[in-house]
Coordinates of C-alpha atoms and ligand atoms in Angstrom, one line a residue:
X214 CA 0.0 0.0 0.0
X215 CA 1.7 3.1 -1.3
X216 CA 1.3 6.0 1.5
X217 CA 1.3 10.0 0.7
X218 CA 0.1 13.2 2.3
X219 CA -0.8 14.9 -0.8
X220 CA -2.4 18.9 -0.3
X221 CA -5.5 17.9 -2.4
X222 CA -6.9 14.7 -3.4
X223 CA -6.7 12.4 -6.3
X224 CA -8.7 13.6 -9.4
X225 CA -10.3 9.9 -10.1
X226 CA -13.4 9.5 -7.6
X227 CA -12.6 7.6 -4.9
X228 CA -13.2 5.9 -1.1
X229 CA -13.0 9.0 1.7
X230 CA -12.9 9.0 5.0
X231 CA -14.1 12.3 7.7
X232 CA -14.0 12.3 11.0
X233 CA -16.7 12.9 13.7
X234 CA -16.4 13.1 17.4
X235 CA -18.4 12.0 20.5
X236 CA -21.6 14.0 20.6
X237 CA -21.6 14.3 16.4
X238 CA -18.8 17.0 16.4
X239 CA -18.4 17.1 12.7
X240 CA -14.9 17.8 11.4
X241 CA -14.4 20.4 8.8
X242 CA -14.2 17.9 5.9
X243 CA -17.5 16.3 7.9
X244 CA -19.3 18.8 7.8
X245 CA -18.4 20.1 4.0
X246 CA -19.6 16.9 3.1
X247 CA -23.2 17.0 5.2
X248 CA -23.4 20.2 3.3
X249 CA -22.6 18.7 -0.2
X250 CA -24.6 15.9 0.1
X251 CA -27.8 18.2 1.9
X252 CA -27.8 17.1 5.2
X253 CA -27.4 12.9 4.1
X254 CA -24.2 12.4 6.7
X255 CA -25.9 14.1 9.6
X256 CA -28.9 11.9 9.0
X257 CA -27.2 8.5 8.4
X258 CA -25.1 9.1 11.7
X259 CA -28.5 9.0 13.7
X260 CA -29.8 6.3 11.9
X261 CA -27.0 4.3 12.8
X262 CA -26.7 5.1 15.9
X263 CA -23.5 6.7 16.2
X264 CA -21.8 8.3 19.0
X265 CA -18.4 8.9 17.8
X266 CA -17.0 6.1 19.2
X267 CA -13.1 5.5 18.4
X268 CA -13.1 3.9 15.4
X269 CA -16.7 3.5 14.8
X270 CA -17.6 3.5 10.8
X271 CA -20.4 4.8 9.3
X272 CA -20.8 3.9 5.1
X273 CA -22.1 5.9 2.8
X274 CA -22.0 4.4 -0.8
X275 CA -21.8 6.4 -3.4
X276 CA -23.8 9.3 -2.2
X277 CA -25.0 12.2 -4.2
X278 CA -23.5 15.4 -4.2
X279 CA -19.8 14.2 -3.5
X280 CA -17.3 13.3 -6.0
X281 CA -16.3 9.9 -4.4
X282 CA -16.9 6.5 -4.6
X283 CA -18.2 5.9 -0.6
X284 CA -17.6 8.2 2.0
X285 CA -16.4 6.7 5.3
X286 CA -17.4 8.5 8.8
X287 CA -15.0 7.4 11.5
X288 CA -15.6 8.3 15.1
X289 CA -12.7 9.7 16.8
X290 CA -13.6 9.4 20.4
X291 CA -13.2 12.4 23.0
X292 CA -10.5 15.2 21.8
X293 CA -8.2 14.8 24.7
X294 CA -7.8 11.2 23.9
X295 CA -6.9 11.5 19.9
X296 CA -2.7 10.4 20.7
X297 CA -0.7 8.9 18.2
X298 CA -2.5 5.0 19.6
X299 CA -5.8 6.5 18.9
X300 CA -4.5 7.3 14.8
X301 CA -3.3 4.0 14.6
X302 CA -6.7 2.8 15.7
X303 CA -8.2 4.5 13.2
X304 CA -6.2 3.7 10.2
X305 CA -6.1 0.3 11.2
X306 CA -10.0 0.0 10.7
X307 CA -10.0 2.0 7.8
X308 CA -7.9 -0.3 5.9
X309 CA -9.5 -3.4 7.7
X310 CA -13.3 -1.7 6.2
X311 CA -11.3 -0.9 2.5
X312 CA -8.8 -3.7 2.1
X313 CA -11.1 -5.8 -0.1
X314 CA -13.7 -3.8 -1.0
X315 CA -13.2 -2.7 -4.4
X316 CA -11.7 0.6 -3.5
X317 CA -7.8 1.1 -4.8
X318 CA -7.6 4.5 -3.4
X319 CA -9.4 6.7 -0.2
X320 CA -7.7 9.7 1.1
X321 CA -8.5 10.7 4.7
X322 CA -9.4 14.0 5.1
X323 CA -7.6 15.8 8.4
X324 CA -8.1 19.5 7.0
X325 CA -9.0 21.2 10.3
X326 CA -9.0 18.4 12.3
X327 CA -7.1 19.1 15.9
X328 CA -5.5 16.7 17.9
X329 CA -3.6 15.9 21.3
X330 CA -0.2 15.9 18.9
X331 CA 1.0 17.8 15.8
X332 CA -1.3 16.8 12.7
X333 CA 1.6 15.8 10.7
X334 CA 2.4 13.3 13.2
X335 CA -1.3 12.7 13.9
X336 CA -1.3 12.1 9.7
X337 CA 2.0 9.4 10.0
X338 CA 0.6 7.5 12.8
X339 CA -2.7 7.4 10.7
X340 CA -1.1 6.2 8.0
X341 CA 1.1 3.4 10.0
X342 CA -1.7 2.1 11.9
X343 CA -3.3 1.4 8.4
X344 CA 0.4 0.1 7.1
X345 CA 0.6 -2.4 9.9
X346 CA -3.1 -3.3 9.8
X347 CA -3.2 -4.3 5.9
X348 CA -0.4 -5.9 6.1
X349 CA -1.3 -9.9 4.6
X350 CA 0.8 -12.6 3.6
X351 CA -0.8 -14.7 1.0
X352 CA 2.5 -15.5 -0.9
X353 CA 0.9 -19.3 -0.9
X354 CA -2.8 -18.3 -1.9
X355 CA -3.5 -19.1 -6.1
X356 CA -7.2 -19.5 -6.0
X357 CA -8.2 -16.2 -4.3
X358 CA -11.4 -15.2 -6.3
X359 CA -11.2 -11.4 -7.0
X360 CA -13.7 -10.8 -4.0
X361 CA -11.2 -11.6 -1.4
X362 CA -8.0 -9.9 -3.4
X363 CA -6.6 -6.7 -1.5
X364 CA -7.8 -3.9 -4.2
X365 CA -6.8 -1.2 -1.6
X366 CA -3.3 0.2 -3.2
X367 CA -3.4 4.1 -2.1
X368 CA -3.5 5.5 1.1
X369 CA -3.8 9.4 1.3
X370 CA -3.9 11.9 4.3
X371 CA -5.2 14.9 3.2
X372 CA -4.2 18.0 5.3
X373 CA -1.0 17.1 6.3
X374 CA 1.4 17.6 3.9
X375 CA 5.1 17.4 5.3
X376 CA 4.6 14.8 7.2
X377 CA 6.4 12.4 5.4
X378 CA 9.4 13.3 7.5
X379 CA 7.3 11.9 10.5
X380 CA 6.0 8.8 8.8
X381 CA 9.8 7.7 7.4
X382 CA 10.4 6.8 11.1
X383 CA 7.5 4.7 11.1
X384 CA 7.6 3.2 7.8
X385 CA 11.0 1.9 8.8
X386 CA 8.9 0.6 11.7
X387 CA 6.6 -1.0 9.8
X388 CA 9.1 -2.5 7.6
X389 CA 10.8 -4.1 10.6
X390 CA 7.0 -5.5 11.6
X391 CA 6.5 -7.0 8.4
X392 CA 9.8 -8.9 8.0
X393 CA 9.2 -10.3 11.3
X394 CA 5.4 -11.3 10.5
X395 CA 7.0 -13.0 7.2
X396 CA 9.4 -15.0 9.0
X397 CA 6.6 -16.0 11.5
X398 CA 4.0 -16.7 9.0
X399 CA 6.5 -19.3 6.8
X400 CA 5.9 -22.7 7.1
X401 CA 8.9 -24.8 8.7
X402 CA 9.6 -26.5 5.2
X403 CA 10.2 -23.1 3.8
X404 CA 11.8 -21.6 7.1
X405 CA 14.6 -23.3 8.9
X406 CA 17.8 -22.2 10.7
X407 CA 19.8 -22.3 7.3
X408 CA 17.6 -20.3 5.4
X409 CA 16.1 -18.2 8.1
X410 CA 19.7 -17.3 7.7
X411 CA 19.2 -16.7 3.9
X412 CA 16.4 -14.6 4.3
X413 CA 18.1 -12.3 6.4
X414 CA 20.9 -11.6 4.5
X415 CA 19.9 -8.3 3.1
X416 CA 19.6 -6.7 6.4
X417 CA 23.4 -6.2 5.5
X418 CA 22.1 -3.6 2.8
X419 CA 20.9 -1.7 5.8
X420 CA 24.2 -1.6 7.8
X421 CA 23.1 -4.6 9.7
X422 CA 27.2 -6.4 10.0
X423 CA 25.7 -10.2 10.3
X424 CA 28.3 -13.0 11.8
X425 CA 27.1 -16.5 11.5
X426 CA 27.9 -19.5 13.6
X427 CA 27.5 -22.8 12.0
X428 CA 27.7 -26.4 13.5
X429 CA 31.3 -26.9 13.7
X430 CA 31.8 -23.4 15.6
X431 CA 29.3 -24.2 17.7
X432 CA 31.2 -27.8 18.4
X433 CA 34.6 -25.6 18.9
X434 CA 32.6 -23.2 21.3
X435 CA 30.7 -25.7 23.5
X436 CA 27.3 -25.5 22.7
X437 CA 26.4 -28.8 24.5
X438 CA 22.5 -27.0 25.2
X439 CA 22.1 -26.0 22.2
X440 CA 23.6 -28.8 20.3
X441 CA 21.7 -31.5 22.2
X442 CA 18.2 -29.7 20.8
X443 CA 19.4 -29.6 17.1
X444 CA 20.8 -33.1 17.0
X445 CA 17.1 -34.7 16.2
X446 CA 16.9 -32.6 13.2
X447 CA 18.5 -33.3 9.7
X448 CA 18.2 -29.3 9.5
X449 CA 21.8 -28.1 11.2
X450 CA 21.9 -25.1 13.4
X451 CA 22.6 -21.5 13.4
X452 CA 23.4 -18.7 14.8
X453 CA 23.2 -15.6 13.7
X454 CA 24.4 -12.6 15.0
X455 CA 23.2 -9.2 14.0
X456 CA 24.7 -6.3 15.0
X457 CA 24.1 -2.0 14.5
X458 CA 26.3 0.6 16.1
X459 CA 24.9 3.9 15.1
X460 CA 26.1 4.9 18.2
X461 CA 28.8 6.7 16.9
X462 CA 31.3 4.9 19.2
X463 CA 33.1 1.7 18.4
X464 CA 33.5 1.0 22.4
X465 CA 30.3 1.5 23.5
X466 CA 29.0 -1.7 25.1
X467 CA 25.5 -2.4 23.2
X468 CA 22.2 -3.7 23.9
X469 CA 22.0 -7.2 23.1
X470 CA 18.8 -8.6 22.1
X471 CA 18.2 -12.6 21.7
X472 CA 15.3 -14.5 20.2
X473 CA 14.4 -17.8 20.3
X474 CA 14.3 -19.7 16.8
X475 CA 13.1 -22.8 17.1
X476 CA 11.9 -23.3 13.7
X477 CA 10.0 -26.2 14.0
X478 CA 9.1 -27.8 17.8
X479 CA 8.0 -31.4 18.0
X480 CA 8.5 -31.4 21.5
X481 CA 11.6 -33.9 20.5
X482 CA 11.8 -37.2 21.9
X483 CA 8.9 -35.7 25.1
X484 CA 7.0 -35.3 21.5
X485 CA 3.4 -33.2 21.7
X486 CA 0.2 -34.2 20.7
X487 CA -1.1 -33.6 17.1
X488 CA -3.8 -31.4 17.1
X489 CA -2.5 -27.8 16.8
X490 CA 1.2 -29.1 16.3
X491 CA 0.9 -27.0 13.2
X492 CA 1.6 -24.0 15.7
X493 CA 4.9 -24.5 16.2
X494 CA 6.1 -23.2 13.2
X495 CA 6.2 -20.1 14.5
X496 CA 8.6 -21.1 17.9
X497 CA 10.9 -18.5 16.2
X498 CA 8.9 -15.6 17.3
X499 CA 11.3 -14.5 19.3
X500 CA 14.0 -15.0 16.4
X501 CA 11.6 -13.5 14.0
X502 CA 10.9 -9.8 16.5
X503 CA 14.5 -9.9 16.7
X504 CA 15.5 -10.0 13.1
X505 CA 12.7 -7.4 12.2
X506 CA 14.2 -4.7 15.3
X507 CA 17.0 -5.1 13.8
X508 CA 15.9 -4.5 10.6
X509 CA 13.4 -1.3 12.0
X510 CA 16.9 0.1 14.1
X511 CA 19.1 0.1 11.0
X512 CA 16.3 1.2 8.3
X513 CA 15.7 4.2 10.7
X514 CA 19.3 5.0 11.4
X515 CA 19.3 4.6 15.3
X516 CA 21.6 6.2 17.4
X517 CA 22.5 3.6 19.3
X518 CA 24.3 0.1 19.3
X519 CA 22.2 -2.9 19.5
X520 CA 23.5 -6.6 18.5
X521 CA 20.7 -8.8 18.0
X522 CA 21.6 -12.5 18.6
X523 CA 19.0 -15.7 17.6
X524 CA 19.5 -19.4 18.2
X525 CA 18.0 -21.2 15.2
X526 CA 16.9 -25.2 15.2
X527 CA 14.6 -27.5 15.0
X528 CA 13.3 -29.6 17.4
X529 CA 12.6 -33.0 16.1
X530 CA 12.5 -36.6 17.4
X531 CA 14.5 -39.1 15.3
X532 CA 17.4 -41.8 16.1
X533 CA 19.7 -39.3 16.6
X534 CA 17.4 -37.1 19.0
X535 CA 18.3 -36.6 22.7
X536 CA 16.6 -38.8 25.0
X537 CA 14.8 -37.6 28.0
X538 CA 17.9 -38.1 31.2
X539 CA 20.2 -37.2 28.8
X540 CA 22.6 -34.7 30.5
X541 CA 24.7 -32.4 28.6
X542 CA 27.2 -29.4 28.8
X543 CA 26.9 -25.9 28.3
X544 CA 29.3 -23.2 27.1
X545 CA 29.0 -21.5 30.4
X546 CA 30.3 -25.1 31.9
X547 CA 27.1 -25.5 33.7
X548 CA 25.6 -29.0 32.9
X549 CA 21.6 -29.8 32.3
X550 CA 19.9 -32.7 33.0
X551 CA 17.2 -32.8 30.3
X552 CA 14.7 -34.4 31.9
X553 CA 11.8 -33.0 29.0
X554 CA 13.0 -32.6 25.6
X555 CA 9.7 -30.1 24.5
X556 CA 11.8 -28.1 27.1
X557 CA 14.0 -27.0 24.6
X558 CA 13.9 -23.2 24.3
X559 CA 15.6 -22.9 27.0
X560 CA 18.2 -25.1 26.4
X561 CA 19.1 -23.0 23.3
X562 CA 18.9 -19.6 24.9
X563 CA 21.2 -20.8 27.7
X564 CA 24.4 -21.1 24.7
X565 CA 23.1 -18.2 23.0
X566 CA 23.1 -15.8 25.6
X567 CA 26.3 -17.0 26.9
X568 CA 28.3 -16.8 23.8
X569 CA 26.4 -13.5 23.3
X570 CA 27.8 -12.0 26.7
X571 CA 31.4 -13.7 26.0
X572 CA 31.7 -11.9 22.2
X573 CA 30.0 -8.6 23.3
X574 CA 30.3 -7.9 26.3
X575 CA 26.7 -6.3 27.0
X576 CA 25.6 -3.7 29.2
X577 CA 22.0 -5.0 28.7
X578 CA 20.4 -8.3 27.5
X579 CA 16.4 -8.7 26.6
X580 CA 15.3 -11.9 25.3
X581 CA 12.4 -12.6 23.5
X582 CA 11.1 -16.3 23.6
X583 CA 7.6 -18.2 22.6
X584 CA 9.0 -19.9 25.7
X585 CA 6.1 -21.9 28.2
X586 CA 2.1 -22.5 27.4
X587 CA 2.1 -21.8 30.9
X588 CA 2.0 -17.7 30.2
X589 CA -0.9 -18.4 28.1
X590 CA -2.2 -20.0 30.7
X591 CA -1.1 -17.4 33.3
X592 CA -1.8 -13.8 30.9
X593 CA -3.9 -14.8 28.5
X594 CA -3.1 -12.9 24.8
X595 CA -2.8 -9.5 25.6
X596 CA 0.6 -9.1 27.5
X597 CA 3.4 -11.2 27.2
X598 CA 5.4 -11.7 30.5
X599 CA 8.1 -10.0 31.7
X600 CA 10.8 -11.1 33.5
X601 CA 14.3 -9.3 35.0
X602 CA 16.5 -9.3 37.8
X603 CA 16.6 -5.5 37.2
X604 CA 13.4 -3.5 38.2
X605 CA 14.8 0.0 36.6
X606 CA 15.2 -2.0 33.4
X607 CA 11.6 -3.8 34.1
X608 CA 10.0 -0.5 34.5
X609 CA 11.8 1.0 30.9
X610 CA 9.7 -2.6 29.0
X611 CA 6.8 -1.8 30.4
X612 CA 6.8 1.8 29.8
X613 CA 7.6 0.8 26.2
X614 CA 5.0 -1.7 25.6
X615 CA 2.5 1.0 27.3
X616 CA 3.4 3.6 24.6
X617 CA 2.8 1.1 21.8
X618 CA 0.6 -1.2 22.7
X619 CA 2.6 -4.3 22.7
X620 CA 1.9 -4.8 27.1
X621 CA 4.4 -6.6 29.5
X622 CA 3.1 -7.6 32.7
X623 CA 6.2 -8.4 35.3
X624 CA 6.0 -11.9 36.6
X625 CA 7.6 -12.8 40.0
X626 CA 11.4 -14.7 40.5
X627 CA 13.0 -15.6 43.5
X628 CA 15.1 -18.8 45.1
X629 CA 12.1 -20.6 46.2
X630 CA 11.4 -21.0 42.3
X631 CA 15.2 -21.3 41.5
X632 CA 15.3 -24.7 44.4
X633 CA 13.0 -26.1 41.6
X634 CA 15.4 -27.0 39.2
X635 CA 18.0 -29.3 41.4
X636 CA 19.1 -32.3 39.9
X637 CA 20.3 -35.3 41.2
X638 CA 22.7 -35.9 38.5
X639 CA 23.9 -32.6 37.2
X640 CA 24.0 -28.8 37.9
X641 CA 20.2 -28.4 37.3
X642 CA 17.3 -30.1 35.1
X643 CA 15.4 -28.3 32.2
X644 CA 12.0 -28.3 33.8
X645 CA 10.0 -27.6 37.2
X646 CA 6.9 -28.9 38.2
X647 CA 4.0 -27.7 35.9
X648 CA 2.9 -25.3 38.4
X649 CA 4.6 -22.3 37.9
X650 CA 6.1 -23.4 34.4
X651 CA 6.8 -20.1 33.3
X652 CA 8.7 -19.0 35.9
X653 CA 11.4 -22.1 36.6
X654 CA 11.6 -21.3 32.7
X655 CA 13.1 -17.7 33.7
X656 CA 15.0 -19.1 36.7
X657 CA 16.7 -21.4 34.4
X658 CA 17.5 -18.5 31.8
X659 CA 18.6 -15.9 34.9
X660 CA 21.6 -19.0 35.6
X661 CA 23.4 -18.2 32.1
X662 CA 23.1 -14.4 33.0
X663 CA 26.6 -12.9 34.2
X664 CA 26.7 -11.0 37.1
X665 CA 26.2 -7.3 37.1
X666 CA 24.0 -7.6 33.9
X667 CA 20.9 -6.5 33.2
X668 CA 18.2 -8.7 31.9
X669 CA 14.9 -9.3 31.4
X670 CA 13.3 -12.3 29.8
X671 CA 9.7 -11.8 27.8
X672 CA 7.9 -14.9 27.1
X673 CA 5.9 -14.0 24.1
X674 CA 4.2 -17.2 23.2
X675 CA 0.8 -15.9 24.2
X676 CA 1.2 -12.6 21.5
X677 CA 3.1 -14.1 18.4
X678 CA 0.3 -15.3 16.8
X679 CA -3.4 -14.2 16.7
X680 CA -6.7 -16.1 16.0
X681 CA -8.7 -13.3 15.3
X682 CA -7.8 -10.3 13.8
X683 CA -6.4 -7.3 16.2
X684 CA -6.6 -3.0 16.0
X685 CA -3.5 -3.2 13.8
X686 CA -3.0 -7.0 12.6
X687 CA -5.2 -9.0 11.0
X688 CA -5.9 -13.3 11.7
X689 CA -2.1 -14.7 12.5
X690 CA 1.6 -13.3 13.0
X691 CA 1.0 -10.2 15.0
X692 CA 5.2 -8.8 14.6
X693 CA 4.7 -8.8 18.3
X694 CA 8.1 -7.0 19.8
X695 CA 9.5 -5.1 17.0
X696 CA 7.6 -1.7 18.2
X697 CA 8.3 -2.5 21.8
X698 CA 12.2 -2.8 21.5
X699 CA 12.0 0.1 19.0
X700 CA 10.7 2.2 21.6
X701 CA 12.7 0.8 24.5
X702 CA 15.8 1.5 22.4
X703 CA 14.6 5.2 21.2
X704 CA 13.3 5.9 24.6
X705 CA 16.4 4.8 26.9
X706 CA 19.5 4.5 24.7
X707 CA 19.8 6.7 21.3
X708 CA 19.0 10.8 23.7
X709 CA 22.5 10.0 25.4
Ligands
BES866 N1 7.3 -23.7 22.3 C1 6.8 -24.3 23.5 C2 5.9 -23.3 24.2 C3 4.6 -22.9 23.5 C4 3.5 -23.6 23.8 C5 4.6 -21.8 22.8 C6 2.3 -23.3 23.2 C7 3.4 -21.4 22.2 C8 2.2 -22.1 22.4 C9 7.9 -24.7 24.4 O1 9.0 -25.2 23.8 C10 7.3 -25.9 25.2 O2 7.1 -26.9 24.6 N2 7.2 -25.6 26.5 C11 6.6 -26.6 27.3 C12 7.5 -26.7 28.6 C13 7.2 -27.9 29.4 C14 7.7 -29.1 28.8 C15 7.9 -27.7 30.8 C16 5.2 -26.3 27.6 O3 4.9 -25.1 27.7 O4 4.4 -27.2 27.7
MN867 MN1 8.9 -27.2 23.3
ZN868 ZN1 9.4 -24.5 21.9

């Protein structure tokens, strides 16, 4: 969807959208049009109803009097509440109404309209929310019939012209999203460590420096917890490192962010039931926000450094797999009893944020990990949990995922949960007892964390992936993350 803030609209009649607020408070390009169409808007609002609730359409097709195809009137909710969220909201449902209907073009009409922010920026966050919203991936879809084909190519915001500036922030946002949704979406035949490697090799036209760790570096390094996932799978492992100073200092110890990539999870040798198995192609969420951060960081020139670090296998139960008892080594030294092989996420992060701390020295680690059912259990869909051992650190998440809507809701840690993980063979076992699964997941992370740095674990499996569609994704791979470490990075590392 191409994306402009023209200063008057296309000459070809087309889809446009007004706005009204709570108590019918008609915008200047509402009220033009009540007038142009004598009195038509005013009366469809009451017949329908309306109240001006954010985000609340009214359709009128082809009316008389206008020079457009439909006229859309959105409800902006109360004045002091229209923030950049409450654009995004509104875009997002404006693309969600046009996407399919016919309409290639609708220009939304902000002439006089007055906001809690600047209008340009008011304009770029409309025009994002709609972005992220209409985003699809049908790449494996051949039999669409032309009713369900996206028609929707043009989105214009009429009185706002100059803010492209503001919206090439956010389409380098958006961009980042969208890779990430990609990855998610692939199936695990098409995505796997090797060419989840492939497919981000042009983040290096970006700036993004990528270093990649195969098999036999791994061996050389260690990677006994990793390794003993991987080895089930005829697809070797990877890791993938990539990394963007735009800090403007070499030194500077960076942020490190790590994702979990399982590509495909079977549960291993502990294998899980078949119905929904189909899910766990998208165990790389973690891997996949990752990738797309770094890919929203470099497109946008961040100032700041930020190395973003994923551990890529597949989980899968064959001869070769690791047997539940199996106890292996770490890098760190640390040994695991693996006591459940569907407990494997851990067991990769454990290498990968080791060997991440060992090459780059961070000041900061966040890792992002479709890591327990339990937070599903626990939070639901809405927030994924947060974990740290660092409550300033806690507190700069949330405040992140506040701002864009992507929630964190901190979940307890403490030894009584740590006492969970004793073995009687080695230095700890890969699971706890089910109660509390999400937590004795963190605990074990928080044991291949070095002293002195900060950390904080978000278990994201309950946001990676929607059923139903959502203010700003439609039905499945949400991009969950991308915005949040965005923000977190913009907000606490880049004004210094
Ligand atoms: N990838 C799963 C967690 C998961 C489950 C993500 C459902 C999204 C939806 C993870 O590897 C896993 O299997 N966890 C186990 C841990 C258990 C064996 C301690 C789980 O949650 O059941
Ligand atoms: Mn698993
Ligand atoms: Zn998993």
């Amino acid at each position: 969807m191409q994306i402009a803030f023209p200063a008057t609209p296309d000459d070809q009649p087309h889809a446009r959208v007004v706005l009204v607020g709570p108590g019918n408070v008609l915008s200047p390009g509402a009220a033009a049009a009540d007038k142009a169409t004598a009195g038509q808007l005013a009366r469809a609002l009451i017949a329908a109803r309306f109240d001006g609730e954010a985000a609340a359409i009214v359709e009128l097709l082809a009316p008389a009097g206008l020079h457009v195809t439909r006229l859309l009137i959105i409800g902006t909710g109360p004045a002091e509440a229209m923030d950049a969220g409450l654009f995004e909201k509104l875009g997002g449902a404006i693309a969600a109404r046009l996407q399919t209907s016919g309409e290639t073009r609708v220009s939304v009409d902000l002439n006089g309209v007055t906001a809690a922010l600047p209008i340009a920026e008011a304009a770029a966050h409309l025009a994002h929310g709609a972005a992220l919203r209409g985003w699809r991936f049908d790449k494996y879809h051949t039999m669409l019939k032309p009713k369900q084909k996206p028609t929707l190519g043009h989105f214009d915001v009429l009185g706002a012209t100059g803010a492209d500036a503001q919206h090439a922030r956010l389409a380098a946002i958006a961009a980042g999203v969208m890779r990430t949704r990609a990855l998610v979406s692939e199936p695990a035949n098409i995505l796997y460590p090797e060419s989840f490697v492939e497919m981000a090799r042009d983040l290096a036209d970006l700036g993004v420096e990528l270093t990649i760790l195969d098999v036999e570096a791994m061996t050389a390094l260690g990677m006994g917890s990793l390794l003993g996932v991987a080895q089930g799978s005829v697809k070797p492992a990877r890791i993938l490192a990539m990394r963007w100073n735009g800090s403007g200092d070499a030194a500077s110890r960076p942020v490190c962010l790590v994702g979990k990539g399982v590509t495909f999870d079977t549960g291993g040798i502990s294998i899980k039931p078949a119905g929904g198995m189909e899910d766990m192609k998208w165990d790389m969420g973690g891997a996949g926000a990752v990738a797309g951060a770094m890919h929203a960081l470099a497109a946008r020139q961040a100032k700041a450094h930020v190395v973003g670090v994923v551990g890529l296998v597949e989980n899968m139960p064959d001869g070769n797999a690791q047997r539940p008892g199996d106890v292996v080594t770490s890098m760190s030294g640390q040994t695991i009893e693996v006591i459940n092989t569907d407990a494997e996420g851990r067991l990769v992060l454990a290498d990968v944020i080791w060997w991440a701390q060992e090459t780059y020295n961070p000041e900061v680690i966040v890792d992002l990990a479709t890591l327990t059912g339990a937070i599903i259990i626990s939070l639901g869909h809405d927030h994924a949990g947060m974990f740290s051992n660092d409550d300033g650190l806690a507190g700069q998440l949330a405040a992140a995922g506040e701002a864009v809507a992507e929630r964190l809701w901190r979940m307890p840690m403490g030894d009584s949960f740590d006492k969970l993980l004793e073995s009687a063979i080695a230095d700890m076992k890969n699971v706890g007892p089910r109660e509390g699964g999400s937590i004795t997941a963190a605990q074990f992370i928080k044991r291949f964390v070095k002293p002195g740095v900060k950390w904080a674990h978000l278990d994201i499996a309950g946001t990676v992936w929607a059923a139903k569609p959502g203010t700003l994704h439609d039905k499945g791979a949400t991009g969950f993350g991308v915005r949040l470490l965005d923000r977190f990075i913009a907000d606490n590392f880049e004004a210094r």
